[in-house]
Amino acid sequence: MGSLELTFPNHQIIEDMKKDIIGEDFVFQGPFGPRKCLYLDQTASGKPLKSVETFVMQNILPIYANTHSTTSFCASQVSQYREEARNIVKESCGGCDDDVVIFCGSGSTGAIHKLVHAIVEERDPSPVVILGPFEHHSNILPWRNVAHKVIVIPEDEHGLLDIKHLEKVLEKLEADKVFQNRIVIGAFSAASNVTGAVTDDIAVTIMMHKYGGFSVWDYSAAAPHVTIDMNPDTGYEHLNKAAKKDAIFFSGHKFTGGPQTTGILMAKKYAFLNPVPDGGGGGGTVLFVTKTHHQYLHEIFEKEEAGTPNIIGSIRLGLVLQLKNNIGTPLVVRRENNFVRKVLEAWSAVPEIKILGYTSMPRLPIVSLLIQHLQTGMFLHHDFVVGLLNDLFGIQCRGGCMCAGPFGQSLLGINEELAKEYERILPQPRKSDSQHLETFNMLFKPGFIRISLPFHASDEDIDFTIDAVKFVAKHGYKFLPYYSFNIENGTFRFTEGPCWTEVIANKLHSFNLPSEDSLIDKTSEDDHPSYSECLEYAENVASIVHLVDSPHSSTGDDTKAFSEELRPLRWFLLPSEATRCIKDPKSVTKTRCPFTPRSDYKNHEYGNNPERWANGSIPHQICSILKQESSSDTILTSSQVSELFRKLRLEGCATISKAKRKVSNATSGFMDDSSSYDEERCDLCKSSNVKR
């Protein structure tokens, strides 16, 4: 695929990659002075890379043209680049001739909607859809809109997809003869974007195919961290056909280097059951159009990519995946595993920190947590914690439900009855005096803090993050009196002094060419405290905060801002309560919090033993890499690594086979030659009772 072949790169590549990240040394002016950004929100979006943007600027933009033009040099060259990018995506994801790659919008959401249209739209009868426990709203709502019935598979006692429950559901559907009348689609997350929990994608896919269902996978959280395999090798030839996924989708923007890339849908050709393309077609999708008739192009990707595509974004995604391939999954998995284990060990020892989900097993480097104020029993609001981590330490992370509401509620211990109460009170309109608009009680929406641990972080970055979160867990409430909350939009902001959103003060309407006034006005990259100085400053402020007056030093009571109906549903500490805890701690009593996060997960017997997971599955990948000896790493010189970034190239273009597979092939013949089935297959496949 590429001319540069790297296996197990050493740590030199990490240093070069950190230097290559745009904004790695960005400094902003906050309420406590200048702070260097430490970006730990990669699960939401990755950061851009200088090498990728330089390649685009030097090689693509000068010859940019529309891919619907064909004869001119610029158009044909850009078209070739884009098809090379498509080929890189296909090869990177283990595609074969039966698979088609489609560039979709700006992320997974567009890809899922395209898949739903392809399989489901305007079908009668409508399908039954089975969802996993970890699903993002983008993998829930589109299916709800078209399904006859949606069935959600819960977590098991270990915090993983309950595969035994899945088989019971499939057995019931088979007994009710549902498969004879309706398509059954299983849509699962390869990994949770909240906890980093990974799913045995091969065992689940084999089970779905055993009963005649489709198996489609959301790789949005997992794609930057693991090898994507559309057609995995299970180690058993007679199982390989059953293990082939029907579709996968992911967002390019979640990769390092991925901003402004597209979403990806990769699906078997037989999955495109709807003869009408998504959106009804458009420019570039037709062979011929008369006054009364039209004929679509034969190739699926041409028919499904209507209009002028995101040409630059498609090519940029090819570059990003090429870079991921060159770095290699082993290096990524090893570093991220070391980081997440270190973080979990440190934070699990702090009673104020409540880590969500299981803390063992193979997983991605994603940690979600709540911070509890033990004296009152209330939690520090996630928006306050995220704001304080930003203001004091420069850490960029995320608070909320991570667009995974149902799973988040399960992790927080919110039952269906309580969830309905929050659903009822959140949209109750409140009159906004400032905007004369109806706004809502968003402050009460439950949420948590999520921190991502990227493989290219340094050990110092991780150690600083550990210490910063531990500080906020122990002393964060002392800063709460200096923050004001907004009931309507659920935010906390520093009350006095400069606000970072105002200090940056660069607006789009000020952009002007070629004036330098349009450049971002930011603090000098050299003018900021070190990690140790940030921590020392925070400790000093926390030690004297009881001597300093705050906006909430009076006897005011913030609870008066809430109606009697809202008060029993409050789960977060208020500034006036924090003031009492600081000034008169003996007067503070414990308050009943409406929910308690789950902490009853059990360790799984499979653990980190790769032999217990389905061969080639995501947990098997991670466990196998961790079992390998790191001493085999190839040593690269600094100049060799720099050459990697300088010579990023898109190479090779594979043509898509024009063979058409009928829909009946989607579920027939999966278990051919099953009489030779090996009793020594992995335990999880064994539990799925694959018919012989």
XYZ file of C-alpha atoms in Angstrom:
692
model
C 0.000 0.000 0.000
C 2.760 2.415 0.927
C 6.504 2.532 0.201
C 7.382 3.168 3.846
C 7.201 0.044 5.969
C 7.550 0.388 9.739
C 7.038 -2.322 12.346
C 6.974 -1.634 16.049
C 8.389 1.912 15.874
C 10.276 3.056 18.944
C 9.550 6.063 21.139
C 11.362 8.452 18.796
C 8.297 8.485 16.588
C 6.209 9.654 19.545
C 8.409 12.701 20.041
C 8.244 13.559 16.357
C 4.492 13.088 16.279
C 3.983 15.387 19.279
C 5.983 18.060 17.466
C 3.868 17.445 14.370
C 0.563 18.148 16.140
C -0.852 21.576 15.370
C -1.659 23.343 18.624
C 0.481 21.062 20.797
C 2.116 24.129 22.384
C -0.907 26.425 22.265
C -1.164 28.726 25.281
C -4.351 30.525 26.319
C -5.019 33.213 28.898
C -7.375 31.928 31.596
C -8.766 33.247 34.873
C -5.691 31.984 36.755
C -3.178 33.178 34.185
C -1.679 31.653 31.035
C -1.951 27.885 30.638
C -0.596 25.524 28.015
C -3.276 23.313 26.462
C -3.050 19.604 27.206
C -5.562 18.087 24.809
C -7.211 14.939 26.224
C -10.432 14.883 24.200
C -9.322 12.688 21.299
C -12.383 10.450 21.685
C -14.413 13.457 20.542
C -12.009 14.673 17.829
C -8.324 14.318 17.060
C -5.905 17.181 16.486
C -4.546 18.131 13.032
C -0.992 17.293 11.931
C 1.420 19.646 10.206
C 2.658 16.889 7.889
C -0.841 16.071 6.646
C -1.811 19.699 6.171
C 1.514 20.442 4.450
C 0.983 17.560 2.036
C -2.515 18.810 1.260
C -1.350 22.398 0.838
C 1.621 21.537 -1.372
C 0.285 18.614 -3.387
C -3.521 18.761 -3.490
C -4.663 22.370 -3.256
C -2.529 23.633 -6.162
C -4.234 21.160 -8.512
C -7.633 21.115 -6.830
C -10.480 20.554 -9.277
C -13.884 18.916 -9.324
C -13.839 15.122 -9.582
C -16.869 15.276 -11.900
C -14.578 16.810 -14.487
C -12.532 14.102 -16.175
C -10.245 15.179 -18.996
C -8.142 18.040 -17.633
C -4.918 17.321 -15.776
C -6.028 18.809 -12.451
C -9.367 17.002 -12.363
C -7.941 13.640 -13.379
C -5.037 13.897 -10.925
C -7.272 14.870 -8.008
C -9.699 12.085 -8.920
C -6.827 9.627 -8.871
C -5.733 10.863 -5.434
C -9.266 10.400 -4.130
C -9.565 6.854 -5.467
C -6.162 6.047 -3.981
C -7.518 7.269 -0.665
C -10.551 5.001 -1.085
C -8.208 2.077 -1.697
C -6.158 2.900 1.399
C -9.347 2.906 3.481
C -10.392 -0.423 2.016
C -7.061 -2.094 2.631
C -6.697 -0.570 6.094
C -10.052 -2.066 7.095
C -9.410 -5.532 5.678
C -11.776 -5.104 2.746
C -12.294 -7.531 -0.110
C -13.918 -7.440 -3.549
C -17.357 -7.871 -1.979
C -16.951 -4.639 0.034
C -17.625 -1.087 -1.071
C -16.170 2.049 0.556
C -18.286 5.203 0.632
C -17.142 8.606 1.888
C -19.993 10.056 3.955
C -20.483 13.576 5.245
C -18.366 14.593 8.227
C -18.577 11.505 10.440
C -20.304 8.294 11.463
C -23.745 9.863 11.660
C -23.921 10.381 7.903
C -22.574 6.876 7.326
C -25.200 5.282 9.559
C -28.030 7.163 7.894
C -26.755 6.023 4.504
C -26.625 2.411 5.720
C -30.133 2.619 7.176
C -31.411 3.935 3.863
C -29.595 1.200 1.956
C -30.880 -1.724 4.044
C -34.158 -0.543 5.482
C -35.864 2.499 4.039
C -39.258 1.891 2.458
C -39.106 -1.819 3.258
C -42.297 -3.613 4.208
C -42.309 -5.201 6.689
C -39.863 -3.093 8.689
C -36.885 -4.760 10.380
C -36.154 -5.835 13.926
C -33.007 -4.112 15.192
C -30.801 -5.394 18.002
C -28.513 -2.841 19.656
C -25.588 -3.289 22.027
C -25.379 -1.660 25.474
C -22.771 0.978 24.576
C -24.441 2.691 21.645
C -23.933 6.311 20.703
C -27.107 8.245 19.913
C -26.084 8.110 16.245
C -26.377 4.320 16.369
C -29.719 4.432 18.205
C -31.938 7.127 16.749
C -31.716 6.257 13.026
C -32.682 2.650 13.780
C -35.560 3.660 16.065
C -36.997 5.725 13.249
C -37.362 2.780 10.879
C -37.512 -0.379 13.016
C -40.566 -2.463 13.801
C -38.936 -3.171 17.149
C -35.631 -2.236 18.816
C -34.137 -4.690 21.308
C -31.247 -3.545 23.513
C -28.785 -6.140 24.790
C -27.634 -5.172 28.304
C -24.215 -5.408 29.907
C -23.302 -8.587 31.685
C -21.907 -8.676 35.228
C -18.451 -7.863 33.856
C -19.494 -4.703 32.019
C -19.376 -6.301 28.557
C -22.053 -7.033 25.991
C -24.050 -9.948 27.404
C -23.574 -12.501 24.635
C -25.694 -15.101 26.418
C -28.594 -12.656 26.518
C -28.041 -11.940 22.826
C -28.375 -15.623 21.988
C -31.605 -15.896 23.998
C -33.027 -12.967 22.040
C -32.058 -14.568 18.738
C -33.507 -17.917 19.803
C -36.792 -16.196 20.666
C -36.911 -14.399 17.317
C -36.235 -17.677 15.537
C -38.935 -19.460 17.531
C -41.393 -16.701 16.618
C -40.406 -17.094 12.934
C -39.389 -13.442 12.747
C -36.479 -14.234 10.411
C -38.917 -15.600 7.842
C -40.741 -12.293 7.512
C -38.360 -9.521 8.555
C -34.739 -8.545 8.249
C -32.989 -8.685 11.634
C -30.087 -6.277 12.054
C -27.584 -6.289 14.894
C -25.876 -2.887 15.297
C -23.092 -2.874 17.875
C -20.286 -0.628 19.071
C -16.852 -2.150 18.678
C -15.943 -0.199 21.802
C -17.649 2.189 24.204
C -16.896 5.884 23.804
C -17.601 6.250 27.544
C -15.672 3.482 29.300
C -13.410 2.082 26.589
C -15.034 -1.337 26.993
C -14.363 -3.501 23.917
C -16.672 -6.068 22.327
C -15.753 -9.473 20.923
C -16.816 -8.475 17.427
C -16.121 -11.888 15.909
C -18.126 -13.949 18.406
C -21.080 -11.572 18.098
C -20.918 -11.507 14.287
C -20.809 -15.300 14.071
C -23.822 -15.506 16.350
C -25.822 -12.980 14.327
C -25.054 -14.858 11.107
C -25.847 -18.212 12.669
C -29.456 -17.092 13.011
C -29.573 -15.246 9.674
C -29.189 -11.643 10.821
C -27.036 -8.767 9.624
C -24.039 -7.696 11.746
C -23.035 -4.026 11.464
C -20.448 -2.258 13.588
C -19.825 1.244 14.869
C -16.040 1.686 15.029
C -16.145 5.393 15.884
C -14.475 5.008 19.280
C -12.300 2.020 18.394
C -10.968 2.901 14.923
C -7.995 5.074 15.966
C -6.799 2.481 18.488
C -7.150 -0.988 16.953
C -6.904 -2.767 13.622
C -10.238 -2.756 11.796
C -10.952 -6.080 10.108
C -13.993 -6.381 7.887
C -13.131 -9.962 6.919
C -11.153 -11.438 9.820
C -9.265 -14.714 9.918
C -10.687 -16.653 12.858
C -8.151 -19.441 12.641
C -10.953 -21.785 11.503
C -11.577 -21.766 7.777
C -15.174 -22.942 8.133
C -15.937 -19.983 10.460
C -14.316 -17.254 8.354
C -17.400 -16.708 6.191
C -19.629 -16.338 9.244
C -17.177 -13.860 10.779
C -17.323 -11.431 7.842
C -19.005 -8.209 8.920
C -21.848 -6.868 6.804
C -20.947 -3.217 7.425
C -18.726 -0.964 9.497
C -18.669 2.809 9.919
C -16.434 5.326 11.650
C -15.493 9.006 11.783
C -12.218 10.138 10.283
C -12.099 13.246 12.468
C -11.429 11.133 15.565
C -7.953 10.188 14.313
C -4.888 12.260 15.030
C -4.565 14.261 11.837
C -8.232 13.699 11.047
C -10.005 17.084 11.378
C -12.029 17.914 8.247
C -11.986 14.341 7.004
C -15.130 12.413 6.081
C -17.093 9.617 7.659
C -16.701 6.120 6.243
C -19.274 3.459 5.428
C -17.806 0.146 4.331
C -20.400 -2.486 3.534
C -20.953 -5.657 1.579
C -22.503 -4.964 -1.789
C -25.492 -7.138 -0.947
C -26.367 -4.748 1.893
C -27.512 -2.098 -0.597
C -31.040 -3.417 -0.965
C -32.650 -0.061 -1.756
C -32.410 0.647 -5.517
C -32.813 4.370 -4.875
C -29.588 5.987 -3.564
C -29.549 7.895 -0.307
C -30.898 11.414 -0.786
C -32.524 10.472 -4.072
C -29.418 10.785 -6.224
C -27.900 13.849 -7.850
C -24.908 15.009 -9.802
C -22.360 12.322 -10.591
C -24.703 9.402 -9.846
C -26.365 8.859 -13.191
C -25.412 7.305 -16.508
C -28.048 9.172 -18.508
C -31.044 11.412 -17.847
C -33.826 12.238 -20.305
C -36.820 14.491 -19.882
C -38.767 11.676 -18.271
C -36.330 8.918 -17.307
C -32.930 8.386 -15.695
C -30.486 5.544 -15.242
C -28.077 5.345 -12.294
C -24.432 4.344 -12.591
C -23.707 0.725 -11.798
C -20.959 1.196 -9.221
C -22.486 1.519 -5.758
C -20.007 4.109 -4.469
C -20.675 6.327 -7.496
C -24.420 6.020 -7.078
C -24.288 6.741 -3.332
C -21.945 9.750 -3.433
C -24.246 12.316 -4.987
C -23.044 15.827 -5.746
C -19.551 17.256 -5.466
C -17.934 15.304 -2.640
C -15.629 16.484 0.113
C -12.617 15.918 -2.122
C -9.957 17.296 0.197
C -11.460 15.545 3.230
C -11.461 12.193 1.440
C -7.812 12.515 0.449
C -6.847 13.747 3.906
C -8.459 10.630 5.403
C -6.332 8.452 3.146
C -3.217 10.195 4.445
C -4.335 9.759 8.054
C -4.989 6.028 7.681
C -1.695 5.612 5.836
C 0.042 7.208 8.808
C -1.823 4.957 11.233
C -0.724 1.908 9.248
C 2.891 3.053 9.242
C 2.938 3.654 12.989
C 1.350 0.274 13.646
C -1.308 -0.923 16.069
C 1.180 -2.613 18.461
C 2.878 0.633 19.447
C -0.485 2.347 19.937
C -1.945 -0.464 22.061
C 1.120 -0.850 24.262
C 1.477 2.806 25.111
C -2.229 3.364 25.654
C -2.508 0.278 27.846
C 0.370 1.499 30.025
C -1.285 4.892 30.368
C -4.757 3.639 31.215
C -3.486 1.115 33.773
C -1.424 3.786 35.482
C -4.357 6.189 35.580
C -6.849 3.616 36.829
C -4.517 2.434 39.572
C -3.920 5.985 40.801
C -7.514 7.224 40.642
C -9.080 4.055 42.046
C -7.229 4.758 45.308
C -8.958 8.149 45.722
C -12.355 7.736 47.447
C -13.748 10.934 45.908
C -13.183 9.620 42.370
C -15.889 7.298 41.054
C -14.671 5.585 37.881
C -17.484 4.439 35.615
C -17.544 0.917 34.206
C -15.113 -1.902 34.766
C -11.468 -1.168 35.573
C -9.974 -4.472 34.395
C -10.009 -6.443 31.141
C -8.630 -5.287 27.750
C -9.973 -1.800 26.991
C -9.366 1.444 25.139
C -7.605 4.420 26.812
C -10.857 6.155 27.736
C -11.742 6.909 31.362
C -15.031 8.435 32.527
C -15.554 9.466 36.118
C -17.455 11.514 38.648
C -16.026 13.396 41.614
C -18.012 13.169 44.822
C -17.848 15.631 47.698
C -17.853 13.109 50.526
C -18.919 15.532 53.253
C -22.247 16.317 51.567
C -22.621 13.216 49.392
C -23.199 15.385 46.324
C -21.120 15.331 43.144
C -19.158 18.163 41.626
C -20.997 19.043 38.436
C -19.180 17.698 35.387
C -19.190 21.096 33.699
C -17.551 22.670 36.752
C -14.880 19.962 36.896
C -14.103 20.287 33.175
C -13.940 24.075 33.572
C -11.644 23.883 36.584
C -9.302 21.408 34.879
C -9.148 23.866 31.986
C -8.701 27.010 34.067
C -6.171 25.686 36.592
C -4.247 23.158 34.519
C -4.998 23.732 30.820
C -6.420 20.215 30.475
C -8.918 19.946 27.627
C -11.474 17.199 28.286
C -15.230 16.741 28.037
C -18.243 16.634 30.337
C -21.777 15.401 29.708
C -23.356 12.118 28.662
C -21.013 11.709 25.642
C -24.029 11.246 23.353
C -24.558 7.830 24.938
C -27.489 8.644 27.212
C -28.925 5.163 27.883
C -25.518 3.653 28.669
C -24.550 6.665 30.776
C -27.729 6.318 32.822
C -26.928 2.657 33.418
C -23.426 3.520 34.609
C -24.751 6.232 36.914
C -27.293 3.885 38.473
C -30.268 5.822 37.094
C -33.217 3.475 36.673
C -35.993 3.925 34.143
C -38.294 5.657 36.618
C -35.676 8.252 37.587
C -34.673 8.735 33.949
C -38.284 9.608 33.143
C -38.249 12.213 35.911
C -35.210 13.909 34.394
C -36.764 13.657 30.944
C -39.868 15.351 32.335
C -38.169 18.293 34.071
C -35.413 19.091 31.567
C -37.628 20.502 28.796
C -39.817 22.552 31.137
C -39.447 26.040 29.603
C -37.953 28.917 31.557
C -38.144 32.511 30.355
C -34.719 33.979 29.605
C -34.624 37.679 30.409
C -31.428 38.231 28.444
C -32.456 36.564 25.204
C -36.260 36.627 25.445
C -36.209 32.961 24.525
C -37.529 29.858 26.191
C -34.658 27.831 27.650
C -34.490 24.748 29.845
C -33.239 23.163 33.081
C -30.107 21.691 31.518
C -28.118 22.055 34.744
C -29.974 19.008 36.093
C -29.035 16.726 33.204
C -26.814 13.982 34.692
C -23.361 13.590 33.250
C -19.723 12.814 33.956
C -16.172 13.685 32.929
C -14.338 11.832 30.159
C -10.585 11.856 29.669
C -8.779 10.304 26.693
C -5.185 9.106 26.938
C -3.598 9.276 23.460
C -0.630 7.094 22.578
C 1.428 10.141 21.591
C 1.156 11.697 25.060
C 4.336 11.843 27.113
C 4.819 10.240 30.512
C 4.915 13.763 31.947
C 1.509 14.510 30.386
C -0.017 11.446 32.025
C 1.574 12.040 35.428
C 0.371 15.645 35.367
C -3.146 14.544 34.441
C -3.211 12.051 37.300
C -2.122 14.703 39.795
C -4.484 17.358 38.424
C -7.559 15.134 38.701
C -6.530 13.992 42.192
C -6.190 17.647 43.195
C -9.661 18.504 41.893
C -11.068 15.441 43.681
C -9.638 16.614 47.006
C -9.815 20.393 46.688
C -12.006 21.239 43.710
C -15.010 22.202 45.840
C -12.957 25.040 47.368
C -12.986 26.796 43.998
C -16.727 26.340 43.431
C -17.680 29.626 45.209
C -15.772 31.497 42.507
C -17.894 29.980 39.735
C -21.453 30.828 38.730
C -23.879 28.352 37.204
C -26.429 28.803 34.470
C -29.561 26.735 35.072
C -30.687 27.032 31.480
C -27.650 25.746 29.601
C -25.980 23.778 32.402
C -22.645 25.619 32.441
C -20.299 26.847 35.165
C -18.068 29.869 34.512
C -15.476 31.695 36.572
C -17.240 34.698 38.116
C -14.519 37.317 38.423
C -11.531 38.255 36.329
C -10.818 37.583 32.660
C -12.730 34.818 30.949
C -10.747 32.695 28.478
C -13.534 32.869 25.907
C -13.282 36.654 25.929
C -9.505 36.985 26.092
C -8.851 35.062 22.871
C -11.287 37.429 21.184
C -10.606 36.362 17.626
C -13.766 36.365 15.525
C -14.441 35.247 11.987
C -15.680 38.674 10.928
C -12.248 40.142 11.760
C -10.608 37.941 9.113
C -8.974 40.072 6.454
C -6.424 39.311 3.761
C -3.545 39.926 3.766
C -3.600 41.806 7.083
C -1.924 40.167 10.084
C -4.854 41.363 12.181
C -6.652 38.212 11.136
C -4.129 36.011 12.948
C -5.107 34.451 16.281
C -4.029 36.596 19.204
C -2.617 34.103 21.671
C -0.205 34.202 24.554
C 3.422 33.430 23.781
C 4.169 29.723 23.835
C 7.054 30.420 26.236
C 4.952 32.462 28.645
C 3.229 29.841 30.767
C 3.885 27.910 33.979
C 5.248 24.376 33.886
C 3.201 21.371 34.998
C 4.796 21.433 38.433
C 4.237 25.171 38.761
C 0.535 24.744 37.859
C 0.130 22.141 40.590
C 2.038 24.244 43.122
C -0.092 27.285 42.289
C -3.297 25.295 42.730
C -2.136 23.942 46.083
C -1.278 27.449 47.284
C -4.674 28.848 46.253
C -6.506 25.939 47.901
C -4.618 26.529 51.149
C -5.731 30.159 51.471
C -9.163 30.068 49.871
C -10.866 30.182 53.276
C -9.287 33.594 53.864
C -10.544 35.135 50.651
C -14.005 36.517 50.049
C -15.907 35.048 47.119
C -19.149 35.984 45.349
C -20.833 33.419 47.609
C -19.283 34.525 50.918
C -22.606 35.942 52.086
C -25.348 33.842 53.615
C -27.037 33.420 50.251
C -28.642 30.100 49.434
C -28.333 28.916 45.839
C -31.023 26.302 46.339
C -33.603 29.107 46.209
C -32.937 29.298 42.483
C -34.724 25.947 42.070
C -38.376 25.122 42.408
C -39.594 22.582 44.962
C -40.134 20.161 42.094
C -36.492 20.325 41.031
C -34.776 20.084 44.401
C -35.162 16.311 44.961
C -33.493 15.696 41.571
C -30.411 17.818 42.291
C -27.229 15.720 42.346
C -24.521 18.416 42.294
C -22.915 20.637 44.932
C -23.753 24.331 44.787
C -21.378 27.290 45.310
C -23.177 28.445 48.473
C -22.912 24.914 49.912
C -19.200 24.820 49.100
C -18.801 28.155 50.909
C -20.345 26.683 54.063
C -18.073 23.649 53.791
C -15.096 26.029 53.729
C -16.223 28.592 56.309
C -18.249 26.463 58.716
C -17.751 22.752 57.973
C -19.410 21.620 61.223
C -22.755 23.016 60.042
C -22.764 20.857 56.909
C -24.880 17.713 56.817
C -24.943 14.909 54.285
C -27.588 15.152 51.560
C -29.279 12.287 49.772
C -28.112 12.108 46.171
C -30.800 10.816 43.777
C -28.474 8.207 42.210
C -25.345 6.178 42.969
C -22.955 5.096 40.201
C -22.608 1.349 39.648
C -19.612 -0.340 41.258
C -20.658 -3.986 41.149
C -18.673 -5.173 38.127
C -16.914 -8.521 38.452
C -13.578 -9.486 36.960
C -13.897 -11.698 33.901
C -12.198 -15.083 33.870
C -10.897 -14.413 30.350
C -8.926 -11.383 31.533
C -5.941 -10.519 29.367
C -5.471 -14.058 28.063
C -5.715 -13.791 24.265
C -6.435 -17.499 23.891
C -9.799 -17.090 25.609
C -11.150 -14.517 23.138
C -12.247 -15.181 19.569
C -9.129 -15.190 17.395
C -8.707 -11.845 15.644
C -11.363 -10.051 17.719
C -10.659 -6.651 19.264
C -9.983 -7.990 22.790
C -7.841 -10.732 21.256
C -5.858 -8.092 19.332
C -5.156 -6.087 22.469
C -4.287 -9.091 24.628
C -2.011 -10.586 21.974
C -0.061 -7.363 21.527
C 0.394 -6.924 25.265
C 1.681 -10.479 25.497
C 4.385 -9.856 22.916
C 7.773 -8.741 24.078
C 8.446 -5.063 23.512
C 12.171 -5.737 23.074
C 11.504 -6.533 19.404
C 10.854 -2.869 18.606
C 12.703 -1.617 15.582
C 14.965 1.304 16.446
C 14.577 4.286 14.147
C 16.799 7.305 13.991
C 15.348 10.785 14.278
C 16.082 11.425 10.605
C 14.249 8.231 9.588
C 11.201 9.272 11.561
C 11.275 12.758 10.087
C 11.426 11.150 6.656
C 8.233 9.259 7.465
C 6.360 12.497 8.044
C 7.978 14.223 5.067
C 7.227 11.439 2.604
C 3.615 10.739 3.432
C 2.189 9.592 0.132
C -0.949 8.019 -1.201
C -0.098 5.068 -3.365
C -1.838 2.294 -5.209
C -5.335 2.150 -6.552
C -7.411 -1.005 -6.555
C -10.418 -1.259 -8.787
C -13.713 -2.301 -7.262
C -15.070 -5.579 -8.585
C -18.324 -5.229 -10.506
C -19.634 -8.583 -9.307
C -23.101 -8.346 -7.804
C -24.083 -10.543 -4.884
C -27.739 -11.305 -4.259
C -29.239 -10.501 -0.882
C -29.896 -14.172 -0.194
C -26.148 -14.648 0.097
C -26.148 -12.377 3.110
C -27.331 -15.091 5.427
C -27.114 -18.406 3.562
C -24.350 -20.963 3.727
C -22.499 -19.381 6.648
C -21.917 -22.700 8.376
C -20.849 -24.820 5.391
C -18.528 -27.701 6.288
C -19.491 -27.261 9.928
C -19.127 -30.995 10.477
C -15.401 -30.402 10.820
C -15.901 -27.849 13.583
C -13.016 -27.887 16.075
C -13.933 -28.481 19.717
C -10.850 -26.506 20.775
C -12.178 -23.174 19.502
C -12.170 -20.172 21.852
C -14.414 -20.268 24.919
C -16.571 -17.350 23.824
C -17.311 -18.918 20.438
C -18.030 -22.148 22.292
C -20.614 -20.363 24.419
C -22.433 -19.233 21.269
C -23.402 -22.822 20.382
C -22.590 -22.556 16.704
C -24.544 -25.318 14.994
C -22.501 -28.118 13.462
